[in-house]
PDB file of C-alpha atoms in Angstrom:
ATOM      1  CA  UNK A  19      -7.979   8.032   7.936  1.00 39.00           C
ATOM      2  CA  UNK A  20      -7.239  11.422   9.327  1.00 42.00           C
ATOM      3  CA  UNK A  21      -4.934  14.165   8.521  1.00 43.00           C
ATOM      4  CA  UNK A  22      -2.234  13.961  11.252  1.00 44.00           C
ATOM      5  CA  UNK A  23       0.637  16.385  10.728  1.00 42.00           C
ATOM      6  CA  UNK A  24       2.299  15.207  13.940  1.00 42.00           C
ATOM      7  CA  UNK A  25       5.624  14.250  12.213  1.00 46.00           C
ATOM      8  CA  UNK A  26       5.927  17.864  10.946  1.00 47.00           C
ATOM      9  CA  UNK A  27       4.942  19.276  14.336  1.00 40.00           C
ATOM     10  CA  UNK A  28       7.482  17.102  16.088  1.00 49.00           C
ATOM     11  CA  UNK A  29      10.254  18.494  13.794  1.00 65.00           C
ATOM     12  CA  UNK A  30      10.592  15.141  12.032  1.00 85.00           C
ATOM     13  CA  UNK A  31       9.629  16.449   8.543  1.00 94.00           C
ATOM     14  CA  UNK A  32      10.791  19.730   7.171  1.00 94.00           C
ATOM     15  CA  UNK A  33       8.143  22.456   6.708  1.00 93.00           C
ATOM     16  CA  UNK A  34       7.923  21.899   2.892  1.00 95.00           C
ATOM     17  CA  UNK A  35       6.640  18.453   3.236  1.00 96.00           C
ATOM     18  CA  UNK A  36       3.238  17.348   4.693  1.00 95.00           C
ATOM     19  CA  UNK A  37       2.348  13.802   5.650  1.00 96.00           C
ATOM     20  CA  UNK A  38      -1.273  12.865   5.369  1.00 96.00           C
ATOM     21  CA  UNK A  39      -1.267   9.859   7.624  1.00 94.00           C
ATOM     22  CA  UNK A  40      -4.242   7.507   6.863  1.00 91.00           C
ATOM     23  CA  UNK A  41      -5.413   4.145   7.963  1.00 86.00           C
ATOM     24  CA  UNK A  42      -4.953   0.685   6.631  1.00 90.00           C
ATOM     25  CA  UNK A  43      -7.559   1.022   3.881  1.00 95.00           C
ATOM     26  CA  UNK A  44      -5.928   4.177   2.466  1.00 97.00           C
ATOM     27  CA  UNK A  45      -2.172   4.545   2.085  1.00 97.00           C
ATOM     28  CA  UNK A  46      -0.402   7.517   3.554  1.00 97.00           C
ATOM     29  CA  UNK A  47       0.026  10.457   1.113  1.00 97.00           C
ATOM     30  CA  UNK A  48       2.996  12.789   1.052  1.00 97.00           C
ATOM     31  CA  UNK A  49       2.571  16.402  -0.169  1.00 97.00           C
ATOM     32  CA  UNK A  50       5.667  17.989  -1.500  1.00 97.00           C
ATOM     33  CA  UNK A  51       5.353  21.728  -1.541  1.00 96.00           C
ATOM     34  CA  UNK A  52       6.461  24.290  -4.096  1.00 94.00           C
ATOM     35  CA  UNK A  53       4.767  27.775  -3.921  1.00 89.00           C
ATOM     36  CA  UNK A  54       5.675  28.518  -7.522  1.00 89.00           C
ATOM     37  CA  UNK A  55       5.203  25.213  -9.388  1.00 91.00           C
ATOM     38  CA  UNK A  56       2.487  23.779  -7.277  1.00 95.00           C
ATOM     39  CA  UNK A  57       2.540  20.586  -5.144  1.00 97.00           C
ATOM     40  CA  UNK A  58       3.337  16.978  -5.977  1.00 98.00           C
ATOM     41  CA  UNK A  59       1.274  14.297  -4.156  1.00 98.00           C
ATOM     42  CA  UNK A  60       2.819  10.880  -3.551  1.00 98.00           C
ATOM     43  CA  UNK A  61      -0.009   8.231  -3.476  1.00 98.00           C
ATOM     44  CA  UNK A  62      -3.628   8.991  -3.109  1.00 98.00           C
ATOM     45  CA  UNK A  63      -5.473   6.401  -0.987  1.00 97.00           C
ATOM     46  CA  UNK A  64      -8.429   4.083  -1.694  1.00 97.00           C
ATOM     47  CA  UNK A  65     -11.284   4.863  -3.970  1.00 96.00           C
ATOM     48  CA  UNK A  66     -13.947   4.927  -1.226  1.00 95.00           C
ATOM     49  CA  UNK A  67     -11.933   7.612   0.509  1.00 96.00           C
ATOM     50  CA  UNK A  68     -11.392   9.879  -2.548  1.00 97.00           C
ATOM     51  CA  UNK A  69     -13.687  12.669  -1.444  1.00 97.00           C
ATOM     52  CA  UNK A  70     -11.749  12.693   2.006  1.00 96.00           C
ATOM     53  CA  UNK A  71      -8.461  12.668   0.150  1.00 97.00           C
ATOM     54  CA  UNK A  72      -9.601  15.610  -2.107  1.00 97.00           C
ATOM     55  CA  UNK A  73     -10.594  17.628   1.121  1.00 96.00           C
ATOM     56  CA  UNK A  74      -7.350  16.863   2.818  1.00 96.00           C
ATOM     57  CA  UNK A  75      -5.168  17.981  -0.165  1.00 97.00           C
ATOM     58  CA  UNK A  76      -7.261  21.052  -0.717  1.00 96.00           C
ATOM     59  CA  UNK A  77      -6.853  21.997   2.984  1.00 95.00           C
ATOM     60  CA  UNK A  78      -3.084  21.417   2.869  1.00 94.00           C
ATOM     61  CA  UNK A  79      -2.706  23.496  -0.245  1.00 95.00           C
ATOM     62  CA  UNK A  80      -4.593  26.409   1.118  1.00 93.00           C
ATOM     63  CA  UNK A  81      -2.828  26.274   4.575  1.00 90.00           C
ATOM     64  CA  UNK A  82       0.667  26.162   2.804  1.00 88.00           C
ATOM     65  CA  UNK A  83      -0.390  28.853   0.194  1.00 88.00           C
ATOM     66  CA  UNK A  84       0.315  26.700  -2.816  1.00 89.00           C
ATOM     67  CA  UNK A  85      -1.454  27.449  -6.122  1.00 90.00           C
ATOM     68  CA  UNK A  86      -2.561  23.933  -6.997  1.00 95.00           C
ATOM     69  CA  UNK A  87      -1.611  20.260  -7.355  1.00 97.00           C
ATOM     70  CA  UNK A  88       0.611  19.809 -10.433  1.00 97.00           C
ATOM     71  CA  UNK A  89       1.370  16.030 -10.310  1.00 98.00           C
ATOM     72  CA  UNK A  90       0.439  12.761  -8.645  1.00 98.00           C
ATOM     73  CA  UNK A  91       3.159  10.187  -8.197  1.00 98.00           C
ATOM     74  CA  UNK A  92       2.177   6.488  -7.422  1.00 98.00           C
ATOM     75  CA  UNK A  93       4.761   4.219  -5.731  1.00 98.00           C
ATOM     76  CA  UNK A  94       2.733   1.230  -7.196  1.00 98.00           C
ATOM     77  CA  UNK A  95      -0.733   0.612  -8.547  1.00 98.00           C
ATOM     78  CA  UNK A  96      -2.456  -1.323  -5.708  1.00 98.00           C
ATOM     79  CA  UNK A  97      -5.832   0.102  -5.162  1.00 97.00           C
ATOM     80  CA  UNK A  98      -5.142   1.595  -1.670  1.00 98.00           C
ATOM     81  CA  UNK A  99      -2.344   3.742  -3.213  1.00 98.00           C
ATOM     82  CA  UNK A 100      -3.990   5.058  -6.363  1.00 98.00           C
ATOM     83  CA  UNK A 101      -7.762   5.187  -5.691  1.00 98.00           C
ATOM     84  CA  UNK A 102      -7.831   8.951  -5.367  1.00 98.00           C
ATOM     85  CA  UNK A 103      -6.074   9.552  -8.665  1.00 98.00           C
ATOM     86  CA  UNK A 104      -9.129   9.965 -10.842  1.00 98.00           C
ATOM     87  CA  UNK A 105     -11.034  12.541  -8.703  1.00 98.00           C
ATOM     88  CA  UNK A 106      -7.808  14.500  -7.962  1.00 98.00           C
ATOM     89  CA  UNK A 107      -6.770  14.688 -11.520  1.00 98.00           C
ATOM     90  CA  UNK A 108     -10.221  15.731 -12.614  1.00 98.00           C
ATOM     91  CA  UNK A 109     -10.449  18.535  -9.890  1.00 97.00           C
ATOM     92  CA  UNK A 110      -6.873  19.939 -10.217  1.00 97.00           C
ATOM     93  CA  UNK A 111      -6.181  19.061 -13.935  1.00 97.00           C
ATOM     94  CA  UNK A 112      -2.930  17.560 -12.778  1.00 98.00           C
ATOM     95  CA  UNK A 113      -0.889  14.721 -14.491  1.00 98.00           C
ATOM     96  CA  UNK A 114      -0.194  11.316 -13.067  1.00 98.00           C
ATOM     97  CA  UNK A 115       3.265   9.531 -13.056  1.00 98.00           C
ATOM     98  CA  UNK A 116       3.324   5.713 -12.355  1.00 98.00           C
ATOM     99  CA  UNK A 117       6.071   3.072 -12.489  1.00 97.00           C
ATOM    100  CA  UNK A 118       6.757   1.533 -15.911  1.00 95.00           C
ATOM    101  CA  UNK A 119       5.703  -2.093 -15.374  1.00 94.00           C
ATOM    102  CA  UNK A 120       1.986  -1.455 -15.640  1.00 94.00           C
ATOM    103  CA  UNK A 121       1.806   1.754 -17.754  1.00 97.00           C
ATOM    104  CA  UNK A 122       0.258   0.000 -20.702  1.00 97.00           C
ATOM    105  CA  UNK A 123      -2.225  -1.979 -18.480  1.00 97.00           C
ATOM    106  CA  UNK A 124      -3.373   1.384 -16.892  1.00 98.00           C
ATOM    107  CA  UNK A 125      -3.714   2.955 -20.193  1.00 97.00           C
ATOM    108  CA  UNK A 126      -5.983   0.199 -21.430  1.00 98.00           C
ATOM    109  CA  UNK A 127      -7.471  -0.254 -17.923  1.00 98.00           C
ATOM    110  CA  UNK A 128      -6.780  -3.980 -17.961  1.00 98.00           C
ATOM    111  CA  UNK A 129      -8.178  -4.723 -14.409  1.00 96.00           C
ATOM    112  CA  UNK A 130      -6.979  -8.322 -14.393  1.00 94.00           C
ATOM    113  CA  UNK A 131      -3.364  -7.273 -14.989  1.00 96.00           C
ATOM    114  CA  UNK A 132      -3.725  -4.344 -12.469  1.00 96.00           C
ATOM    115  CA  UNK A 133      -4.913  -6.991  -9.880  1.00 94.00           C
ATOM    116  CA  UNK A 134      -8.246  -5.330  -9.019  1.00 97.00           C
ATOM    117  CA  UNK A 135     -10.335  -8.186 -10.453  1.00 95.00           C
ATOM    118  CA  UNK A 136      -8.343 -10.920  -8.614  1.00 95.00           C
ATOM    119  CA  UNK A 137      -8.433  -9.133  -5.271  1.00 95.00           C
ATOM    120  CA  UNK A 138     -12.053  -8.073  -5.587  1.00 94.00           C
ATOM    121  CA  UNK A 139     -10.983  -4.454  -4.897  1.00 95.00           C
ATOM    122  CA  UNK A 140     -12.024  -1.351  -6.899  1.00 94.00           C
ATOM    123  CA  UNK A 141     -10.177   1.623  -8.343  1.00 97.00           C
ATOM    124  CA  UNK A 142     -11.803   4.447 -10.343  1.00 98.00           C
ATOM    125  CA  UNK A 143     -10.273   4.485 -13.715  1.00 98.00           C
ATOM    126  CA  UNK A 144      -7.632   7.084 -14.278  1.00 98.00           C
ATOM    127  CA  UNK A 145      -5.234   7.907 -17.258  1.00 98.00           C
ATOM    128  CA  UNK A 146      -1.442   7.913 -16.538  1.00 98.00           C
ATOM    129  CA  UNK A 147       0.586  10.615 -18.288  1.00 98.00           C
ATOM    130  CA  UNK A 148       4.154   9.717 -17.440  1.00 98.00           C
ATOM    131  CA  UNK A 149       6.360   6.695 -16.648  1.00 98.00           C
ATOM    132  CA  UNK A 150       8.211   7.064 -13.389  1.00 97.00           C
ATOM    133  CA  UNK A 151      11.506   5.320 -14.259  1.00 97.00           C
ATOM    134  CA  UNK A 152      13.952   3.982 -11.616  1.00 98.00           C
ATOM    135  CA  UNK A 153      17.170   5.915 -11.802  1.00 98.00           C
ATOM    136  CA  UNK A 154      15.478   9.218 -12.583  1.00 98.00           C
ATOM    137  CA  UNK A 155      14.843  12.243 -10.394  1.00 98.00           C
ATOM    138  CA  UNK A 156      11.541  14.125  -9.281  1.00 98.00           C
ATOM    139  CA  UNK A 157      12.652  17.729  -8.821  1.00 97.00           C
ATOM    140  CA  UNK A 158      10.310  19.584  -6.465  1.00 97.00           C
ATOM    141  CA  UNK A 159      10.731  22.619  -4.128  1.00 93.00           C
ATOM    142  CA  UNK A 160      14.560  22.629  -4.407  1.00 94.00           C
ATOM    143  CA  UNK A 161      14.888  18.963  -3.636  1.00 97.00           C
ATOM    144  CA  UNK A 162      15.667  16.131  -5.904  1.00 98.00           C
ATOM    145  CA  UNK A 163      13.872  12.788  -5.030  1.00 98.00           C
ATOM    146  CA  UNK A 164      15.539   9.671  -6.322  1.00 98.00           C
ATOM    147  CA  UNK A 165      13.441   7.129  -7.903  1.00 98.00           C
ATOM    148  CA  UNK A 166      14.463   3.634  -6.885  1.00 98.00           C
ATOM    149  CA  UNK A 167      13.116   0.246  -7.958  1.00 98.00           C
ATOM    150  CA  UNK A 168      11.853  -1.769  -4.869  1.00 98.00           C
ATOM    151  CA  UNK A 169       9.979  -4.881  -5.953  1.00 98.00           C
ATOM    152  CA  UNK A 170       8.833  -7.591  -3.625  1.00 97.00           C
ATOM    153  CA  UNK A 171       5.417  -6.501  -2.287  1.00 97.00           C
ATOM    154  CA  UNK A 172       4.676  -5.621  -5.897  1.00 97.00           C
ATOM    155  CA  UNK A 173       7.055  -6.382  -8.854  1.00 96.00           C
ATOM    156  CA  UNK A 174       6.741  -2.826 -10.108  1.00 97.00           C
ATOM    157  CA  UNK A 175       7.019  -0.832  -6.938  1.00 98.00           C
ATOM    158  CA  UNK A 176       9.319   2.147  -6.526  1.00 98.00           C
ATOM    159  CA  UNK A 177      10.498   4.101  -3.460  1.00 98.00           C
ATOM    160  CA  UNK A 178      11.729   7.670  -3.252  1.00 98.00           C
ATOM    161  CA  UNK A 179      14.723   9.025  -1.407  1.00 98.00           C
ATOM    162  CA  UNK A 180      15.778  12.597  -0.849  1.00 98.00           C
ATOM    163  CA  UNK A 181      19.460  12.802   0.224  1.00 97.00           C
ATOM    164  CA  UNK A 182      19.536  16.310   1.685  1.00 96.00           C
ATOM    165  CA  UNK A 183      16.898  15.522   4.290  1.00 96.00           C
ATOM    166  CA  UNK A 184      17.501  11.757   4.402  1.00 97.00           C
ATOM    167  CA  UNK A 185      13.735  11.123   3.923  1.00 98.00           C
ATOM    168  CA  UNK A 186      12.836   7.776   2.427  1.00 98.00           C
ATOM    169  CA  UNK A 187       9.284   7.232   1.141  1.00 98.00           C
ATOM    170  CA  UNK A 188       9.292   3.375   1.567  1.00 98.00           C
ATOM    171  CA  UNK A 189       5.755   2.605   0.369  1.00 98.00           C
ATOM    172  CA  UNK A 190       5.038  -0.897   1.369  1.00 98.00           C
ATOM    173  CA  UNK A 191       8.660  -2.114   0.971  1.00 98.00           C
ATOM    174  CA  UNK A 192       9.318  -1.366   4.571  1.00 98.00           C
ATOM    175  CA  UNK A 193       7.059  -0.517   7.542  1.00 98.00           C
ATOM    176  CA  UNK A 194       8.127   0.082  11.105  1.00 97.00           C
ATOM    177  CA  UNK A 195       7.079  -3.510  11.800  1.00 97.00           C
ATOM    178  CA  UNK A 196       7.489  -5.448   8.628  1.00 97.00           C
ATOM    179  CA  UNK A 197       6.402  -4.917   5.010  1.00 98.00           C
ATOM    180  CA  UNK A 198       3.498  -5.512   2.738  1.00 98.00           C
ATOM    181  CA  UNK A 199       2.061  -8.789   1.600  1.00 97.00           C
ATOM    182  CA  UNK A 200       4.570 -10.434  -0.969  1.00 97.00           C
ATOM    183  CA  UNK A 201       1.992 -10.942  -3.671  1.00 96.00           C
ATOM    184  CA  UNK A 202       4.199 -13.069  -6.030  1.00 93.00           C
ATOM    185  CA  UNK A 203       4.609 -15.603  -3.125  1.00 94.00           C
ATOM    186  CA  UNK A 204       0.873 -16.256  -2.351  1.00 92.00           C
ATOM    187  CA  UNK A 205       0.065 -18.601  -5.370  1.00 84.00           C
ATOM    188  CA  UNK A 206       2.290 -21.417  -4.077  1.00 81.00           C
ATOM    189  CA  UNK A 207       4.340 -21.599  -7.274  1.00 82.00           C
ATOM    190  CA  UNK A 208       7.958 -22.344  -6.151  1.00 82.00           C
ATOM    191  CA  UNK A 209       9.845 -20.107  -8.469  1.00 88.00           C
ATOM    192  CA  UNK A 210       7.513 -17.239  -8.040  1.00 91.00           C
ATOM    193  CA  UNK A 211       7.387 -17.623  -4.396  1.00 94.00           C
ATOM    194  CA  UNK A 212      11.221 -17.555  -4.019  1.00 94.00           C
ATOM    195  CA  UNK A 213      11.451 -14.686  -6.529  1.00 95.00           C
ATOM    196  CA  UNK A 214       9.078 -12.582  -4.478  1.00 96.00           C
ATOM    197  CA  UNK A 215      10.987 -13.237  -1.159  1.00 97.00           C
ATOM    198  CA  UNK A 216      14.307 -12.593  -2.950  1.00 97.00           C
ATOM    199  CA  UNK A 217      12.978  -9.275  -4.229  1.00 98.00           C
ATOM    200  CA  UNK A 218      11.950  -8.193  -0.796  1.00 98.00           C
ATOM    201  CA  UNK A 219      15.411  -9.110   0.530  1.00 98.00           C
ATOM    202  CA  UNK A 220      17.082  -7.095  -2.315  1.00 98.00           C
ATOM    203  CA  UNK A 221      14.814  -4.106  -1.556  1.00 98.00           C
ATOM    204  CA  UNK A 222      15.686  -4.282   2.191  1.00 98.00           C
ATOM    205  CA  UNK A 223      19.347  -4.379   1.335  1.00 98.00           C
ATOM    206  CA  UNK A 224      19.025  -1.489  -1.035  1.00 98.00           C
ATOM    207  CA  UNK A 225      17.362   0.610   1.740  1.00 98.00           C
ATOM    208  CA  UNK A 226      20.132  -0.504   4.061  1.00 98.00           C
ATOM    209  CA  UNK A 227      22.717   1.282   1.814  1.00 98.00           C
ATOM    210  CA  UNK A 228      20.918   4.673   1.964  1.00 98.00           C
ATOM    211  CA  UNK A 229      21.770   7.445   4.569  1.00 98.00           C
ATOM    212  CA  UNK A 230      18.198   7.483   5.822  1.00 98.00           C
ATOM    213  CA  UNK A 231      17.203   9.748   8.759  1.00 97.00           C
ATOM    214  CA  UNK A 232      13.437   9.358   8.578  1.00 98.00           C
ATOM    215  CA  UNK A 233      11.128   6.784   6.868  1.00 98.00           C
ATOM    216  CA  UNK A 234       7.696   7.550   5.652  1.00 98.00           C
ATOM    217  CA  UNK A 235       5.980   4.231   5.097  1.00 98.00           C
ATOM    218  CA  UNK A 236       3.029   3.479   3.044  1.00 98.00           C
ATOM    219  CA  UNK A 237       0.935   2.737   6.235  1.00 97.00           C
ATOM    220  CA  UNK A 238       1.526   3.881   9.780  1.00 95.00           C
ATOM    221  CA  UNK A 239       3.473   6.744  11.255  1.00 94.00           C
ATOM    222  CA  UNK A 240       6.850   8.101  10.092  1.00 96.00           C
ATOM    223  CA  UNK A 241       9.702   6.638  12.112  1.00 96.00           C
ATOM    224  CA  UNK A 242      13.516   7.181  12.433  1.00 96.00           C
ATOM    225  CA  UNK A 243      14.718   3.872  13.725  1.00 97.00           C
ATOM    226  CA  UNK A 244      15.714   2.370  10.366  1.00 98.00           C
ATOM    227  CA  UNK A 245      18.108  -0.211  11.869  1.00 98.00           C
ATOM    228  CA  UNK A 246      15.278  -1.587  14.104  1.00 98.00           C
ATOM    229  CA  UNK A 247      12.691  -1.732  11.361  1.00 98.00           C
ATOM    230  CA  UNK A 248      15.179  -3.598   8.908  1.00 98.00           C
ATOM    231  CA  UNK A 249      15.946  -6.111  11.704  1.00 98.00           C
ATOM    232  CA  UNK A 250      12.321  -6.809  12.327  1.00 98.00           C
ATOM    233  CA  UNK A 251      11.617  -7.087   8.539  1.00 98.00           C
ATOM    234  CA  UNK A 252      14.373  -9.439   7.888  1.00 98.00           C
ATOM    235  CA  UNK A 253      13.387 -11.695  10.848  1.00 98.00           C
ATOM    236  CA  UNK A 254       9.809 -11.812   9.346  1.00 98.00           C
ATOM    237  CA  UNK A 255      11.180 -12.426   5.865  1.00 98.00           C
ATOM    238  CA  UNK A 256      13.240 -15.320   7.013  1.00 98.00           C
ATOM    239  CA  UNK A 257      10.244 -16.818   8.826  1.00 98.00           C
ATOM    240  CA  UNK A 258       8.081 -16.480   5.836  1.00 98.00           C
ATOM    241  CA  UNK A 259      10.765 -17.989   3.544  1.00 96.00           C
ATOM    242  CA  UNK A 260      10.964 -21.112   5.770  1.00 96.00           C
ATOM    243  CA  UNK A 261       7.155 -21.243   6.174  1.00 96.00           C
ATOM    244  CA  UNK A 262       5.576 -19.912   2.955  1.00 96.00           C
ATOM    245  CA  UNK A 263       2.182 -21.294   4.003  1.00 96.00           C
ATOM    246  CA  UNK A 264       2.302 -18.996   7.089  1.00 97.00           C
ATOM    247  CA  UNK A 265       2.836 -16.113   4.780  1.00 97.00           C
ATOM    248  CA  UNK A 266      -0.170 -17.081   2.743  1.00 97.00           C
ATOM    249  CA  UNK A 267      -2.248 -17.375   5.870  1.00 97.00           C
ATOM    250  CA  UNK A 268      -1.014 -13.926   6.993  1.00 97.00           C
ATOM    251  CA  UNK A 269      -1.890 -12.577   3.513  1.00 97.00           C
ATOM    252  CA  UNK A 270      -5.331 -14.053   3.555  1.00 98.00           C
ATOM    253  CA  UNK A 271      -6.086 -12.456   6.899  1.00 98.00           C
ATOM    254  CA  UNK A 272      -4.842  -9.107   5.716  1.00 97.00           C
ATOM    255  CA  UNK A 273      -6.953  -9.226   2.622  1.00 97.00           C
ATOM    256  CA  UNK A 274      -9.959 -10.079   4.718  1.00 97.00           C
ATOM    257  CA  UNK A 275      -9.480  -7.165   6.961  1.00 96.00           C
ATOM    258  CA  UNK A 276      -9.006  -4.845   3.987  1.00 96.00           C
ATOM    259  CA  UNK A 277     -12.348  -6.144   2.494  1.00 96.00           C
ATOM    260  CA  UNK A 278     -14.047  -5.645   5.897  1.00 95.00           C
ATOM    261  CA  UNK A 279     -12.763  -2.139   6.273  1.00 94.00           C
ATOM    262  CA  UNK A 280     -13.989  -1.324   2.827  1.00 95.00           C
ATOM    263  CA  UNK A 281     -17.534  -2.892   2.993  1.00 94.00           C
ATOM    264  CA  UNK A 282     -18.313  -2.214   6.674  1.00 94.00           C
ATOM    265  CA  UNK A 283     -20.313  -4.460   8.911  1.00 95.00           C
ATOM    266  CA  UNK A 284     -21.516  -7.641   7.144  1.00 94.00           C
ATOM    267  CA  UNK A 285     -23.555 -10.703   7.938  1.00 95.00           C
ATOM    268  CA  UNK A 286     -21.077 -13.580   8.218  1.00 95.00           C
ATOM    269  CA  UNK A 287     -22.673 -15.708   5.589  1.00 95.00           C
ATOM    270  CA  UNK A 288     -22.776 -12.863   3.015  1.00 95.00           C
ATOM    271  CA  UNK A 289     -19.141 -11.976   3.814  1.00 96.00           C
ATOM    272  CA  UNK A 290     -17.943 -15.497   3.522  1.00 97.00           C
ATOM    273  CA  UNK A 291     -19.815 -15.938   0.184  1.00 97.00           C
ATOM    274  CA  UNK A 292     -18.010 -12.854  -1.190  1.00 97.00           C
ATOM    275  CA  UNK A 293     -14.714 -14.204  -0.177  1.00 97.00           C
ATOM    276  CA  UNK A 294     -15.361 -17.392  -1.964  1.00 97.00           C
ATOM    277  CA  UNK A 295     -15.904 -15.563  -5.156  1.00 97.00           C
ATOM    278  CA  UNK A 296     -12.634 -13.661  -4.934  1.00 97.00           C
ATOM    279  CA  UNK A 297      -9.900 -15.272  -7.028  1.00 96.00           C
ATOM    280  CA  UNK A 298      -6.881 -14.423  -4.875  1.00 96.00           C
ATOM    281  CA  UNK A 299      -8.550 -15.860  -1.780  1.00 97.00           C
ATOM    282  CA  UNK A 300      -9.399 -19.036  -3.547  1.00 97.00           C
ATOM    283  CA  UNK A 301      -5.781 -19.196  -5.100  1.00 95.00           C
ATOM    284  CA  UNK A 302      -4.328 -19.172  -1.648  1.00 97.00           C
ATOM    285  CA  UNK A 303      -6.665 -21.770  -0.442  1.00 97.00           C
ATOM    286  CA  UNK A 304      -5.861 -24.167  -3.419  1.00 96.00           C
ATOM    287  CA  UNK A 305      -2.049 -23.490  -3.069  1.00 95.00           C
ATOM    288  CA  UNK A 306      -1.699 -24.239   0.579  1.00 96.00           C
ATOM    289  CA  UNK A 307      -4.929 -25.218   2.385  1.00 96.00           C
ATOM    290  CA  UNK A 308      -6.969 -27.266  -0.029  1.00 96.00           C
ATOM    291  CA  UNK A 309      -6.969 -30.259   2.430  1.00 96.00           C
ATOM    292  CA  UNK A 310      -9.739 -28.310   4.205  1.00 96.00           C
ATOM    293  CA  UNK A 311     -12.883 -27.223   2.661  1.00 97.00           C
ATOM    294  CA  UNK A 312     -12.696 -23.616   1.309  1.00 98.00           C
ATOM    295  CA  UNK A 313     -15.661 -22.468   3.286  1.00 97.00           C
ATOM    296  CA  UNK A 314     -14.419 -24.071   6.504  1.00 97.00           C
ATOM    297  CA  UNK A 315     -10.960 -22.641   6.021  1.00 98.00           C
ATOM    298  CA  UNK A 316     -12.534 -19.182   5.427  1.00 98.00           C
ATOM    299  CA  UNK A 317     -14.460 -19.358   8.618  1.00 96.00           C
ATOM    300  CA  UNK A 318     -11.468 -20.522  10.514  1.00 97.00           C
ATOM    301  CA  UNK A 319      -9.676 -17.395   9.497  1.00 97.00           C
ATOM    302  CA  UNK A 320     -12.499 -15.265  10.647  1.00 97.00           C
ATOM    303  CA  UNK A 321     -12.479 -17.076  14.069  1.00 96.00           C
ATOM    304  CA  UNK A 322      -8.790 -16.524  14.439  1.00 96.00           C
ATOM    305  CA  UNK A 323      -9.138 -12.761  13.583  1.00 96.00           C
ATOM    306  CA  UNK A 324     -11.984 -12.364  16.100  1.00 95.00           C
ATOM    307  CA  UNK A 325      -9.967 -14.251  18.726  1.00 94.00           C
ATOM    308  CA  UNK A 326      -7.040 -11.813  18.224  1.00 95.00           C
ATOM    309  CA  UNK A 327      -9.279  -8.836  18.416  1.00 95.00           C
ATOM    310  CA  UNK A 328      -8.888  -7.745  14.789  1.00 95.00           C
ATOM    311  CA  UNK A 329     -12.642  -8.061  14.093  1.00 95.00           C
ATOM    312  CA  UNK A 330     -15.855  -8.286  16.064  1.00 94.00           C
ATOM    313  CA  UNK A 331     -18.450 -11.087  15.640  1.00 89.00           C
ATOM    314  CA  UNK A 332     -21.891 -10.086  17.107  1.00 89.00           C
ATOM    315  CA  UNK A 333     -24.275 -12.715  18.533  1.00 84.00           C
ATOM    316  CA  UNK A 334     -26.297 -12.262  15.277  1.00 82.00           C
ATOM    317  CA  UNK A 335     -23.182 -13.295  13.325  1.00 83.00           C
ATOM    318  CA  UNK A 336     -22.489  -9.907  11.911  1.00 92.00           C
ATOM    319  CA  UNK A 337     -18.832  -9.170  11.336  1.00 94.00           C
ATOM    320  CA  UNK A 338     -17.133  -5.723  11.738  1.00 93.00           C
ATOM    321  CA  UNK A 339     -13.640  -4.396  11.764  1.00 93.00           C
ATOM    322  CA  UNK A 340     -12.499  -3.710  15.350  1.00 80.00           C
TER     323      UNK A 340
END
């Protein structure tokens, strides 16, 4: 949630790139400098952090003597990556480029197709201006960023690679210790589940072919040990492929923590009630865990999260993210 330019200060990032490292509710943002054209921002965080995102971007622009923000680029349209689009585009008058798969849905603001209704998450409405097609280049500050398709976590996700510096913007296709939830795999439909896992594998294989020197993930600090990250990701993928119900349980917990980070401390009864009204939570329960009552399953997940220290449960049965 804070502006942590430690990667630049440690010499990992070149001076014309600023990493705005956030938390798990808001994705990282990467500011690509150009004193003449104006900056490009890759991903904009969650909607409830949009005022903070605006303040961070304005501070970075001023400190780097850039005239303005000319373009927002989204790696995918999950709400934690594009929630600041509306405010930033209104403030700077900048355009927005998104991957092709959901361009029409974003224009029409079809929140079901965009997943906001099913996940119970929110995203302020914005209007996309350009399609970010895999195989094209984003030219910025003398650098040419390759746009590459990287489905798996999201069928329409892209990643960015800049060959001169060896910097990979991996979004949620690869983290230092894994990858994002494989959303096509959480409904329990056999073909969709295997397709989702196969796409994760293909994206990891693609990344493995690139001469990467530094990875900027969608969440967490930048890192240089690509081989180690790929090894850990592939091990996790193999486990989830063999045990898709474990992936669904992992996904359910991750979405619970995201919700709790968003809404803040909540009475347990109210929080459970809200989860039981969330379509994606119920879809995972029906697909894999329907032998247990939905409410009992949900409370079981909360107990496990509390046991592992991810959330706190007060004596008054109030839940809060740890």
